[in-house]
Amino acid sequence: MVSVIASSVRKGNVLEKDGKLYLVLTAENIHPGKGTPVTHLEMRRISDGVKTVERLRTTDSIEKAFVEHDDYNYLYQDGDSFVFMQPETFDQVPVSAEVVGDRAPYLTEICGCSCRPLRAGPFPSKFPSAPRLRWWRPSR
């Protein structure tokens, strides 16, 4: 773990707090005209999906988790979860829909994405930035 100041935390970072891992959904630095600047963090606990909000002084230190990224391929949606496959070992792992969130429309079959292997299972971190579309002309 690396200790960083709160003002350097960005969206997508994984933080450790009280022994649990949190994904930062939004990070906003607020500098009022009078008073101490604060960092407003909206986070989701990775283990169970609980959303929390933190207000920290910009100079407070917080533990940033070091996580590696593995490549996974999106296969299909199975009810309330999305199934990803690790292409080297062919392990298939379900990821809940609330973890994927509003990025679900960008997933197409066999599209690659980068996932963080965490204790609670893989956590998708980098998705395609736009859906892949195919154009064709109808035959006459």
XYZ file of C-alpha atoms in Angstrom:
140
model
C 0.000 0.000 0.000
C 1.077 3.531 -0.729
C 0.101 6.486 1.397
C -1.047 9.475 -0.705
C -2.635 12.811 0.127
C -6.382 13.050 -0.425
C -6.150 15.739 -3.113
C -4.247 13.334 -5.415
C -6.993 10.669 -5.411
C -8.765 10.307 -8.779
C -11.773 8.474 -10.167
C -10.975 4.799 -10.687
C -8.353 4.561 -7.912
C -8.639 1.707 -5.429
C -8.217 2.719 -1.793
C -7.869 0.621 1.334
C -9.709 1.738 4.442
C -10.222 -0.349 7.591
C -8.897 -3.430 5.792
C -11.449 -3.167 2.958
C -10.964 -2.096 -0.649
C -12.970 0.772 -2.151
C -13.260 1.949 -5.749
C -13.388 5.740 -6.137
C -16.465 6.701 -8.198
C -15.989 10.474 -7.989
C -13.277 12.626 -6.470
C -13.801 16.367 -6.155
C -11.490 18.918 -4.568
C -13.444 21.798 -3.027
C -11.655 25.069 -2.258
C -14.035 27.392 -0.418
C -13.226 31.080 -0.230
C -12.889 30.812 3.520
C -11.882 27.725 5.434
C -9.967 24.540 4.773
C -10.015 22.911 1.313
C -11.593 19.451 1.338
C -11.727 16.430 -0.953
C -15.139 14.869 -1.467
C -14.875 11.145 -2.338
C -17.732 8.936 -3.428
C -16.645 5.293 -3.173
C -18.038 1.791 -3.575
C -16.828 -1.041 -1.343
C -15.679 -3.751 -3.727
C -16.543 -6.733 -1.512
C -20.277 -6.035 -1.203
C -21.044 -2.968 -3.347
C -21.966 -0.596 -0.494
C -21.610 3.047 -1.520
C -19.949 5.489 0.891
C -19.126 9.189 0.893
C -16.030 10.644 2.569
C -14.950 14.230 3.176
C -11.259 14.579 3.878
C -8.967 17.561 4.198
C -6.826 17.791 1.084
C -3.704 17.210 3.181
C -5.001 14.062 4.946
C -3.245 10.868 3.933
C -5.078 7.794 2.703
C -3.875 4.334 1.652
C -3.927 3.688 -2.089
C -3.987 -0.007 -2.974
C -1.574 -1.334 -5.578
C -3.392 -3.574 -8.014
C -2.266 -5.297 -11.185
C -4.291 -5.426 -14.367
C -5.072 -8.593 -16.329
C -6.713 -8.840 -19.726
C -10.165 -10.385 -19.865
C -12.680 -10.839 -22.663
C -16.361 -10.137 -22.199
C -18.420 -13.172 -23.221
C -22.097 -12.678 -22.415
C -24.669 -11.419 -19.933
C -26.219 -14.044 -17.698
C -29.228 -12.616 -15.895
C -27.929 -10.027 -13.414
C -24.224 -10.632 -14.089
C -21.715 -10.272 -16.893
C -19.357 -13.151 -17.658
C -15.695 -12.409 -18.445
C -13.026 -14.893 -19.530
C -9.301 -14.817 -18.922
C -7.939 -15.667 -22.418
C -4.814 -17.525 -21.260
C -6.435 -19.866 -18.724
C -10.019 -19.758 -20.087
C -11.350 -19.168 -16.562
C -14.838 -17.650 -16.700
C -15.771 -15.223 -13.954
C -19.175 -13.582 -13.338
C -19.198 -9.886 -12.418
C -22.361 -8.319 -10.996
C -24.252 -5.722 -13.028
C -23.854 -3.056 -10.339
C -20.057 -3.388 -10.588
C -20.159 -2.898 -14.373
C -22.634 -0.034 -13.920
C -23.331 2.406 -16.731
C -20.476 1.025 -18.844
C -22.540 -2.019 -19.862
C -23.614 -0.607 -23.268
C -19.950 -0.475 -24.317
C -19.525 -4.226 -23.926
C -19.779 -6.393 -27.014
C -19.012 -10.083 -27.310
C -15.309 -10.895 -27.208
C -14.354 -7.259 -26.580
C -11.253 -6.927 -24.469
C -11.143 -5.088 -21.187
C -8.664 -4.763 -18.377
C -9.608 -6.142 -14.973
C -8.043 -5.884 -11.567
C -7.721 -9.251 -9.832
C -8.854 -8.554 -6.272
C -9.709 -10.729 -3.290
C -13.408 -10.365 -4.066
C -12.904 -11.445 -7.701
C -11.926 -9.554 -10.841
C -13.060 -5.982 -11.049
C -13.338 -4.427 -14.531
C -11.379 -1.202 -14.690
C -10.817 -0.293 -18.333
C -13.563 -0.751 -20.873
C -13.670 0.167 -24.551
C -14.286 3.912 -24.821
C -16.987 3.528 -27.484
C -19.091 0.664 -28.791
C -17.805 -1.070 -31.911
C -20.319 -0.743 -34.717
C -20.399 -2.498 -38.065
C -21.947 -0.898 -41.114
C -23.211 -2.862 -44.056
C -25.235 -2.217 -47.137
C -28.301 -4.286 -47.747
C -28.140 -6.303 -50.935
C -30.552 -5.289 -53.653
